[in-house]
Amino acid sequence: MTVEQFESARTTTPLTRNKSSAKRILVTGGAGFLGSNLCERLLSKGNEVLCLDNLQTGTRHNLTHLSDNPRFEFIEHDVTAAYGLEVDEIYNLACPASPPAYQADPVHTAKTNFLGALNALDLAKARGIKVFQASTSEVYGDPFMHPQREDYWGNVNPIGPRACYDEGKRCAETLFFDYARQYDMRIKVCRIFNTYGPRMRPDDGRVVSNFIVQALRGEDLTIYGDGTQTRSFCYVDDLIEGFVRLMNSPDAVTGPINLGNPGEFEVGELAEMVIAETGSKSKIAYRPLPANDPQRRRPDIGLADEKLDWRPTVPLAVGLSKTIAYFDEFLRREDAAMKEPIKESAA
Ligand code: NAD
Ligand code: UDP
């Protein structure tokens, strides 16, 4: 369904609000990893959810379990084009998050970040509603401050291969704060640190999904560089809890606010944990480190703790085992489907 089809159908068959406190909430990028988990969470609280996505990296598969819900609607749309929808809140998540995905069409990534933010802000301004931006720890680049606090301005290469994403997200933050100051708008900006969990794509390219899928398939785990670079890995349920707390926080809490797990692991350590947890016979294969790959990353989550009373609760070992179980089932289903005989057409 397109935005236009949805809006014209909506006047004749409005979505039913089952509670007076329920809202109609727009999630851009809702077919992706985080977006689909967020849609599920918002629906579970009785809200109506409109998911807007161009399916660039997201999949309909992520939404199949929601598609029968009368309070859920999927709208296929690219956020670089303006849209009008009658909603009460906006979560702006649309943007590929995996480096290979966002570098595949860097110009479109930059447009998604800038125009996607602009279009979400314009809709929020027109309707006088709150708007949430999924920003990223990438705004800190390859950081000189460790752990990273929100008042650190970052160290980003503006012309490198990651810039379409990093600078795009920085520019989106600029737009959010300029709209807030210039038009007195209610904004919520969170900086997400590496998050993992069910509904990542097996071919997404990010480290956790790569390692798990490689281990389950008995392939070599590809460590880029020597594996001493660090990341902090947050389980998806913890992050989504942080999103909702931020959106529902007092108006004075605008962010930017870090959301992530402060546990810091070397990439090599993560590979060992995945091999141990899957019981795989996979070995390690070293590959060149991509350009501008940050060496260290860990959030200071003092602000989220103070303003949102939020901190992660799922340790990496627990989150990994849940994610491994998800991919194990996903890959088995995929293998079974590949083995199914092709049905002859009746015609
Ligand atoms: P994802 O790639 O799984 O999801 C992104 C979704 O946005 C996909 O469904 C994709 O099809 C959609 N999309 C991309 N460009 C679009 C466009 N122009 N118009 C409409 N839809 C578009 O990634 P994710 O991990 O779910 O990330 C969601 C958001 O969170 C992104 O904005 C990302 O930058 C941010 N983020 C994620 C992480 C993380 O670790 N997962 C870290 C930092 C920031
Ligand atoms: N990485 C790796 N092997 C992989 C995928 C990623 O060693 O198969 C490394 C990557 O170079 C980076 C870290 O793992 O140092 C996290 O990469 P990811 O793409 O998940 O996220 P980001 O670099 O955006 O933090």
Short mmCIF file of C-alpha atoms and ligand atoms in Angstrom, two decimals:
data_model
loop_
_atom_site.label_atom_id
_atom_site.label_comp_id
_atom_site.label_asym_id
_atom_site.label_seq_id
_atom_site.Cartn_x
_atom_site.Cartn_y
_atom_site.Cartn_z
CA MET A 1 0.00 0.00 0.00
CA THR A 2 1.25 3.53 -0.77
CA VAL A 3 0.90 6.59 1.48
CA GLU A 4 -1.85 7.96 -0.80
CA GLN A 5 -3.77 4.66 -0.84
CA PHE A 6 -3.49 4.40 2.92
CA GLU A 7 -4.72 7.93 3.55
CA SER A 8 -7.69 7.63 1.18
CA ALA A 9 -8.65 4.20 2.56
CA ARG A 10 -8.27 5.48 6.11
CA THR A 11 -11.08 8.05 5.80
CA THR A 12 -13.56 5.27 4.97
CA THR A 13 -12.12 2.52 7.18
CA PRO A 14 -10.32 4.15 10.08
CA LEU A 15 -8.12 1.93 12.24
CA THR A 16 -10.00 1.23 15.44
CA ARG A 17 -8.54 2.63 18.61
CA ASN A 18 -9.06 0.08 21.30
CA LYS A 19 -8.09 2.39 24.17
CA SER A 20 -8.46 6.13 24.57
CA SER A 21 -4.80 6.37 25.62
CA ALA A 22 -3.63 4.55 22.50
CA LYS A 23 -1.84 6.55 19.84
CA ARG A 24 -1.34 6.16 16.13
CA ILE A 25 2.43 5.92 15.83
CA LEU A 26 4.54 6.09 12.70
CA VAL A 27 7.73 4.02 12.58
CA THR A 28 9.92 4.76 9.55
CA GLY A 29 12.26 1.88 8.81
CA GLY A 30 9.76 -0.38 10.59
CA ALA A 31 10.53 -3.44 8.45
CA GLY A 32 14.15 -3.49 9.60
CA PHE A 33 15.80 -5.14 12.57
CA LEU A 34 15.14 -2.47 15.20
CA GLY A 35 12.01 -1.10 13.54
CA SER A 36 10.17 -4.43 13.52
CA ASN A 37 11.01 -5.00 17.18
CA LEU A 38 9.79 -1.49 17.96
CA CYS A 39 6.51 -1.98 16.01
CA GLU A 40 5.89 -5.16 17.98
CA ARG A 41 6.51 -3.40 21.28
CA LEU A 42 4.24 -0.44 20.43
CA LEU A 43 1.44 -2.74 19.28
CA SER A 44 1.72 -4.76 22.49
CA LYS A 45 0.86 -1.55 24.40
CA GLY A 46 -2.39 -1.10 22.45
CA ASN A 47 -1.20 1.51 19.95
CA GLU A 48 -1.90 1.66 16.24
CA VAL A 49 1.30 1.39 14.26
CA LEU A 50 2.04 2.57 10.74
CA CYS A 51 5.26 1.13 9.39
CA LEU A 52 6.78 3.09 6.51
CA ASP A 53 9.64 1.38 4.70
CA ASN A 54 11.14 1.04 1.21
CA LEU A 55 12.36 -2.53 1.96
CA GLN A 56 15.94 -1.61 1.05
CA THR A 57 17.38 -3.65 3.91
CA GLY A 58 14.19 -4.51 5.79
CA THR A 59 11.97 -7.44 4.85
CA ARG A 60 8.28 -8.31 4.88
CA HIS A 61 9.35 -11.49 6.68
CA ASN A 62 10.10 -9.33 9.77
CA LEU A 63 6.45 -8.25 9.81
CA THR A 64 4.56 -11.45 8.97
CA HIS A 65 3.63 -12.03 12.62
CA LEU A 66 2.11 -8.51 12.77
CA SER A 67 0.31 -8.47 9.46
CA ASP A 68 -2.99 -9.90 10.79
CA ASN A 69 -3.18 -7.29 13.54
CA PRO A 70 -5.90 -4.73 12.61
CA ARG A 71 -3.91 -2.04 14.42
CA PHE A 72 -0.90 -2.53 12.15
CA GLU A 73 -0.37 -1.23 8.62
CA PHE A 74 2.63 -1.50 6.31
CA ILE A 75 3.16 1.30 3.80
CA GLU A 76 5.83 0.99 1.15
CA HIS A 77 7.50 4.37 0.76
CA ASP A 78 10.96 5.91 0.50
CA VAL A 79 11.45 8.60 3.16
CA THR A 80 13.48 10.75 0.77
CA ALA A 81 10.07 11.73 -0.69
CA ALA A 82 7.77 13.83 1.53
CA TYR A 83 4.65 12.14 2.91
CA GLY A 84 1.55 13.17 4.81
CA LEU A 85 -0.01 10.89 7.42
CA GLU A 86 -2.32 11.49 10.34
CA VAL A 87 -0.25 10.26 13.25
CA ASP A 88 0.35 11.22 16.88
CA GLU A 89 4.08 10.39 17.16
CA ILE A 90 6.97 9.59 14.84
CA TYR A 91 9.96 7.32 15.35
CA ASN A 92 12.39 7.99 12.49
CA LEU A 93 14.53 4.87 12.02
CA ALA A 94 14.71 4.57 8.24
CA CYS A 95 18.33 4.14 7.15
CA PRO A 96 20.48 1.08 6.48
CA ALA A 97 22.70 0.49 9.52
CA SER A 98 25.20 -2.08 8.30
CA PRO A 99 28.39 -0.63 6.74
CA PRO A 100 28.21 -2.79 3.55
CA ALA A 101 24.52 -1.86 3.17
CA TYR A 102 24.91 1.89 3.67
CA GLN A 103 28.06 2.00 1.52
CA ALA A 104 26.37 0.17 -1.39
CA ASP A 105 24.63 3.42 -2.46
CA PRO A 106 26.28 6.17 -0.38
CA VAL A 107 24.48 9.02 -2.13
CA HIS A 108 21.11 7.50 -1.32
CA THR A 109 22.26 6.90 2.28
CA ALA A 110 23.15 10.58 2.64
CA LYS A 111 19.77 11.53 1.14
CA THR A 112 17.93 9.11 3.45
CA ASN A 113 19.60 10.68 6.46
CA PHE A 114 19.06 14.30 5.45
CA LEU A 115 15.74 14.17 3.58
CA GLY A 116 14.36 11.42 5.82
CA ALA A 117 14.97 13.62 8.87
CA LEU A 118 13.64 16.71 7.10
CA ASN A 119 10.44 14.96 6.01
CA ALA A 120 9.83 13.47 9.47
CA LEU A 121 10.42 16.89 11.05
CA ASP A 122 8.12 18.66 8.58
CA LEU A 123 5.32 16.21 9.30
CA ALA A 124 5.87 16.56 13.06
CA LYS A 125 5.89 20.37 12.71
CA ALA A 126 2.69 20.39 10.66
CA ARG A 127 0.92 18.16 13.20
CA GLY A 128 2.53 19.60 16.37
CA ILE A 129 3.71 16.14 17.47
CA LYS A 130 6.83 14.61 19.03
CA VAL A 131 9.47 13.15 16.77
CA PHE A 132 12.22 10.68 17.66
CA GLN A 133 15.49 10.29 15.76
CA ALA A 134 17.55 7.09 15.74
CA SER A 135 21.02 8.58 15.69
CA THR A 136 24.18 6.61 16.24
CA SER A 137 27.45 6.22 18.11
CA GLU A 138 29.01 6.77 14.66
CA VAL A 139 28.61 10.51 15.27
CA TYR A 140 31.65 10.07 17.57
CA GLY A 141 33.67 8.55 14.68
CA ASP A 142 36.99 7.06 15.78
CA PRO A 143 36.80 8.70 19.20
CA PHE A 144 39.54 10.38 21.27
CA MET A 145 37.26 10.38 24.34
CA HIS A 146 36.66 7.00 25.93
CA PRO A 147 34.04 6.02 26.96
CA GLN A 148 31.99 8.38 24.79
CA ARG A 149 29.82 10.98 26.52
CA GLU A 150 27.16 13.02 24.77
CA ASP A 151 29.17 16.26 25.10
CA TYR A 152 32.01 14.81 22.99
CA TRP A 153 31.87 16.28 19.45
CA GLY A 154 33.52 13.34 17.77
CA ASN A 155 36.27 12.57 15.28
CA VAL A 156 34.68 11.81 11.92
CA ASN A 157 36.35 11.76 8.51
CA PRO A 158 33.92 13.84 6.42
CA ILE A 159 35.07 12.38 3.09
CA GLY A 160 35.68 8.72 3.96
CA PRO A 161 33.56 5.70 2.98
CA ARG A 162 31.60 5.85 6.26
CA ALA A 163 30.83 9.57 5.92
CA CYS A 164 27.53 9.12 4.05
CA TYR A 165 26.24 7.50 7.23
CA ASP A 166 28.25 9.27 9.96
CA GLU A 167 27.96 12.77 8.53
CA GLY A 168 24.41 12.04 7.37
CA LYS A 169 23.42 11.19 10.93
CA ARG A 170 25.30 14.22 12.28
CA CYS A 171 23.46 16.47 9.83
CA ALA A 172 20.16 14.85 10.82
CA GLU A 173 20.92 15.73 14.46
CA THR A 174 21.66 19.31 13.36
CA LEU A 175 18.26 19.48 11.66
CA PHE A 176 16.49 18.10 14.70
CA PHE A 177 18.03 20.67 17.04
CA ASP A 178 17.53 23.55 14.58
CA TYR A 179 13.85 22.63 14.14
CA ALA A 180 13.47 22.41 17.92
CA ARG A 181 15.03 25.85 18.45
CA GLN A 182 13.48 27.57 15.44
CA TYR A 183 9.97 26.09 15.64
CA ASP A 184 9.76 25.19 19.32
CA MET A 185 9.28 21.50 18.59
CA ARG A 186 9.43 18.46 20.83
CA ILE A 187 12.32 16.24 19.73
CA LYS A 188 13.94 13.07 21.10
CA VAL A 189 17.38 12.11 19.79
CA CYS A 190 19.12 8.94 20.87
CA ARG A 191 22.60 7.76 19.90
CA ILE A 192 22.47 4.02 19.50
CA PHE A 193 25.55 1.88 20.11
CA ASN A 194 25.94 -1.52 18.38
CA THR A 195 22.76 -3.48 18.96
CA TYR A 196 22.07 -7.09 18.01
CA GLY A 197 19.33 -9.69 18.31
CA PRO A 198 16.58 -11.54 16.45
CA ARG A 199 15.49 -10.17 13.03
CA MET A 200 18.90 -9.02 11.92
CA ARG A 201 19.36 -10.29 8.38
CA PRO A 202 21.70 -13.27 8.00
CA ASP A 203 23.43 -11.38 5.16
CA ASP A 204 23.35 -8.03 6.96
CA GLY A 205 27.15 -7.82 7.22
CA ARG A 206 27.36 -6.64 10.82
CA VAL A 207 29.70 -8.47 13.13
CA VAL A 208 27.28 -10.31 15.43
CA SER A 209 25.08 -11.68 12.63
CA ASN A 210 28.12 -12.50 10.47
CA PHE A 211 29.85 -14.46 13.24
CA ILE A 212 26.72 -16.37 14.27
CA VAL A 213 25.74 -17.32 10.73
CA GLN A 214 29.32 -18.31 9.89
CA ALA A 215 29.57 -20.43 13.05
CA LEU A 216 26.23 -22.15 12.42
CA ARG A 217 27.25 -22.92 8.85
CA GLY A 218 30.67 -24.21 9.95
CA GLU A 219 32.41 -21.47 7.92
CA ASP A 220 35.43 -19.45 9.02
CA LEU A 221 34.62 -16.44 11.21
CA THR A 222 35.95 -13.37 9.40
CA ILE A 223 37.77 -11.03 11.76
CA TYR A 224 38.63 -7.71 10.12
CA GLY A 225 42.06 -6.47 11.25
CA ASP A 226 43.64 -8.20 14.24
CA GLY A 227 40.40 -8.34 16.25
CA THR A 228 41.60 -6.01 19.03
CA GLN A 229 39.15 -3.24 18.08
CA THR A 230 36.33 -3.00 20.62
CA ARG A 231 32.58 -2.59 20.50
CA SER A 232 29.83 -2.59 23.12
CA PHE A 233 26.92 -4.84 22.24
CA CYS A 234 23.38 -4.11 23.43
CA TYR A 235 20.57 -6.67 23.21
CA VAL A 236 17.61 -5.41 21.19
CA ASP A 237 14.99 -5.67 23.98
CA ASP A 238 17.08 -3.40 26.21
CA LEU A 239 17.42 -0.84 23.44
CA ILE A 240 13.70 -0.79 22.59
CA GLU A 241 12.92 -0.20 26.26
CA GLY A 242 15.25 2.81 26.10
CA PHE A 243 13.51 4.12 22.94
CA VAL A 244 10.10 4.03 24.58
CA ARG A 245 11.35 5.60 27.81
CA LEU A 246 12.98 8.41 25.86
CA MET A 247 9.88 9.07 23.75
CA ASN A 248 7.71 9.18 26.90
CA SER A 249 10.14 11.29 28.95
CA PRO A 250 9.39 14.93 29.89
CA ASP A 251 9.69 17.42 26.99
CA ALA A 252 12.87 18.91 28.50
CA VAL A 253 14.66 15.60 27.81
CA THR A 254 15.57 16.08 24.17
CA GLY A 255 18.84 14.15 24.06
CA PRO A 256 21.14 13.50 22.42
CA ILE A 257 21.29 10.59 24.78
CA ASN A 258 23.45 7.48 24.49
CA LEU A 259 21.68 4.11 24.51
CA GLY A 260 23.92 1.06 24.55
CA ASN A 261 25.50 -1.55 26.74
CA PRO A 262 28.65 -0.29 28.45
CA GLY A 263 30.23 -3.78 28.47
CA GLU A 264 33.22 -3.52 26.08
CA PHE A 265 34.52 -6.50 24.11
CA GLU A 266 37.26 -7.00 21.56
CA VAL A 267 35.96 -8.33 18.25
CA GLY A 268 38.29 -11.34 18.68
CA GLU A 269 36.70 -12.07 22.06
CA LEU A 270 33.25 -11.94 20.48
CA ALA A 271 34.35 -14.50 17.87
CA GLU A 272 35.51 -16.86 20.62
CA MET A 273 32.25 -16.45 22.52
CA VAL A 274 30.20 -17.25 19.41
CA ILE A 275 32.28 -20.35 18.62
CA ALA A 276 31.94 -21.56 22.22
CA GLU A 277 28.19 -20.85 22.42
CA THR A 278 27.37 -22.53 19.10
CA GLY A 279 29.76 -25.45 19.69
CA SER A 280 30.97 -24.83 16.13
CA LYS A 281 34.14 -26.27 14.62
CA SER A 282 34.66 -23.02 12.69
CA LYS A 283 38.11 -21.41 12.63
CA ILE A 284 39.09 -17.75 12.48
CA ALA A 285 40.06 -16.09 9.18
CA TYR A 286 41.67 -12.64 9.29
CA ARG A 287 40.66 -10.08 6.66
CA PRO A 288 41.83 -6.49 6.07
CA LEU A 289 40.39 -3.85 8.38
CA PRO A 290 37.98 -1.57 6.46
CA ALA A 291 38.97 2.11 6.11
CA ASN A 292 38.13 4.39 9.06
CA ASP A 293 36.95 1.46 11.21
CA PRO A 294 36.75 2.90 14.76
CA GLN A 295 39.26 1.32 17.15
CA ARG A 296 37.28 1.64 20.38
CA ARG A 297 33.68 2.22 21.29
CA ARG A 298 31.86 2.21 24.60
CA PRO A 299 28.95 4.39 25.73
CA ASP A 300 28.86 6.43 28.88
CA ILE A 301 25.22 5.85 29.82
CA GLY A 302 25.15 8.13 32.88
CA LEU A 303 22.67 10.48 31.20
CA ALA A 304 20.24 7.67 30.25
CA ASP A 305 20.50 6.35 33.79
CA GLU A 306 19.78 9.79 35.29
CA LYS A 307 17.07 11.02 32.88
CA LEU A 308 15.34 7.76 31.90
CA ASP A 309 16.26 5.44 34.79
CA TRP A 310 17.46 3.14 31.99
CA ARG A 311 20.29 0.65 31.90
CA PRO A 312 20.69 -2.62 29.98
CA THR A 313 19.76 -5.84 31.74
CA VAL A 314 20.75 -8.55 29.24
CA PRO A 315 24.39 -9.71 29.45
CA LEU A 316 26.16 -10.45 26.17
CA ALA A 317 26.28 -14.22 26.77
CA VAL A 318 22.50 -14.34 27.31
CA GLY A 319 21.68 -12.12 24.34
CA LEU A 320 24.03 -14.12 22.12
CA SER A 321 22.36 -17.39 23.00
CA LYS A 322 18.89 -15.95 22.18
CA THR A 323 20.22 -14.59 18.89
CA ILE A 324 21.91 -17.89 18.04
CA ALA A 325 18.61 -19.71 18.68
CA TYR A 326 16.86 -17.28 16.30
CA PHE A 327 19.39 -17.72 13.50
CA ASP A 328 19.54 -21.49 14.01
CA GLU A 329 15.79 -21.73 13.41
CA PHE A 330 15.89 -19.20 10.57
CA LEU A 331 18.64 -21.08 8.72
CA ARG A 332 16.95 -24.46 9.24
CA ARG A 333 13.73 -23.08 7.74
CA GLU A 334 15.67 -21.61 4.84
CA ASP A 335 17.47 -24.95 4.24
CA ALA A 336 14.17 -26.86 4.43
CA ALA A 337 12.59 -24.47 1.91
CA MET A 338 15.54 -24.98 -0.46
CA LYS A 339 14.99 -28.76 -0.28
CA GLU A 340 11.24 -28.58 -1.01
CA PRO A 341 10.43 -29.92 -4.49
CA ILE A 342 9.32 -27.23 -6.92
CA LYS A 343 5.55 -27.66 -7.44
CA GLU A 344 4.37 -28.07 -11.04
CA SER A 345 1.99 -25.32 -12.10
CA ALA A 346 -1.62 -26.58 -12.49
CA ALA A 347 -1.98 -24.82 -15.83
P1 NAD B 1 18.10 -2.10 9.28
O1 NAD B 1 18.92 -1.92 8.05
O2 NAD B 1 17.72 -3.46 9.71
O3 NAD B 1 16.76 -1.25 9.19
C1 NAD B 1 16.66 -0.03 8.50
C2 NAD B 1 15.28 0.01 7.84
O4 NAD B 1 15.14 1.26 7.15
C3 NAD B 1 15.10 -1.09 6.80
O5 NAD B 1 13.85 -1.69 6.96
C4 NAD B 1 15.20 -0.36 5.48
O6 NAD B 1 14.50 -1.00 4.43
C5 NAD B 1 14.63 1.00 5.85
N1 NAD B 1 15.09 2.07 4.96
C6 NAD B 1 16.35 2.38 4.61
N2 NAD B 1 16.37 3.45 3.80
C7 NAD B 1 15.07 3.83 3.66
C8 NAD B 1 14.43 4.87 2.93
N3 NAD B 1 15.12 5.73 2.18
N4 NAD B 1 13.08 4.95 2.99
C9 NAD B 1 12.35 4.08 3.73
N5 NAD B 1 12.91 3.08 4.43
C10 NAD B 1 14.25 2.96 4.40
O7 NAD B 1 18.91 -1.35 10.45
P2 NAD B 1 18.59 -1.27 12.01
O8 NAD B 1 19.71 -1.89 12.73
O9 NAD B 1 17.22 -1.71 12.29
O10 NAD B 1 18.71 0.30 12.24
C11 NAD B 1 17.56 1.12 12.40
C12 NAD B 1 18.01 2.55 12.70
O11 NAD B 1 18.81 2.56 13.89
C13 NAD B 1 18.85 3.17 11.60
O12 NAD B 1 18.50 4.53 11.48
C14 NAD B 1 20.26 3.05 12.13
O13 NAD B 1 21.09 4.07 11.63
C15 NAD B 1 20.05 3.18 13.63
N6 NAD B 1 21.14 2.53 14.37
C16 NAD B 1 21.17 1.16 14.51
C17 NAD B 1 22.23 0.60 15.20
C18 NAD B 1 22.29 -0.89 15.43
O14 NAD B 1 23.28 -1.35 16.02
N7 NAD B 1 21.33 -1.70 15.04
C19 NAD B 1 23.25 1.39 15.72
C20 NAD B 1 23.19 2.75 15.51
C21 NAD B 1 22.13 3.33 14.86
N1 UDP B 2 33.79 -6.95 11.80
C1 UDP B 2 34.55 -8.10 11.72
N2 UDP B 2 34.06 -9.13 10.98
C2 UDP B 2 32.87 -9.09 10.34
C3 UDP B 2 32.09 -7.91 10.43
C4 UDP B 2 32.59 -6.85 11.17
O1 UDP B 2 35.63 -8.21 12.29
O2 UDP B 2 32.50 -10.09 9.68
C5 UDP B 2 34.29 -5.84 12.63
C6 UDP B 2 34.25 -4.47 11.97
O3 UDP B 2 35.42 -4.23 11.22
C7 UDP B 2 34.15 -3.56 13.20
C8 UDP B 2 33.34 -4.40 14.19
O4 UDP B 2 33.45 -5.74 13.77
O5 UDP B 2 35.42 -3.35 13.75
C9 UDP B 2 31.87 -3.99 14.24
O6 UDP B 2 31.40 -3.99 12.91
P1 UDP B 2 29.88 -3.74 12.53
O7 UDP B 2 29.82 -3.69 11.05
O8 UDP B 2 29.03 -4.71 13.23
O9 UDP B 2 29.52 -2.31 13.14
P2 UDP B 2 30.27 -0.89 13.18
O10 UDP B 2 31.62 -0.98 12.51
O11 UDP B 2 29.35 0.01 12.45
O12 UDP B 2 30.41 -0.61 14.61
#
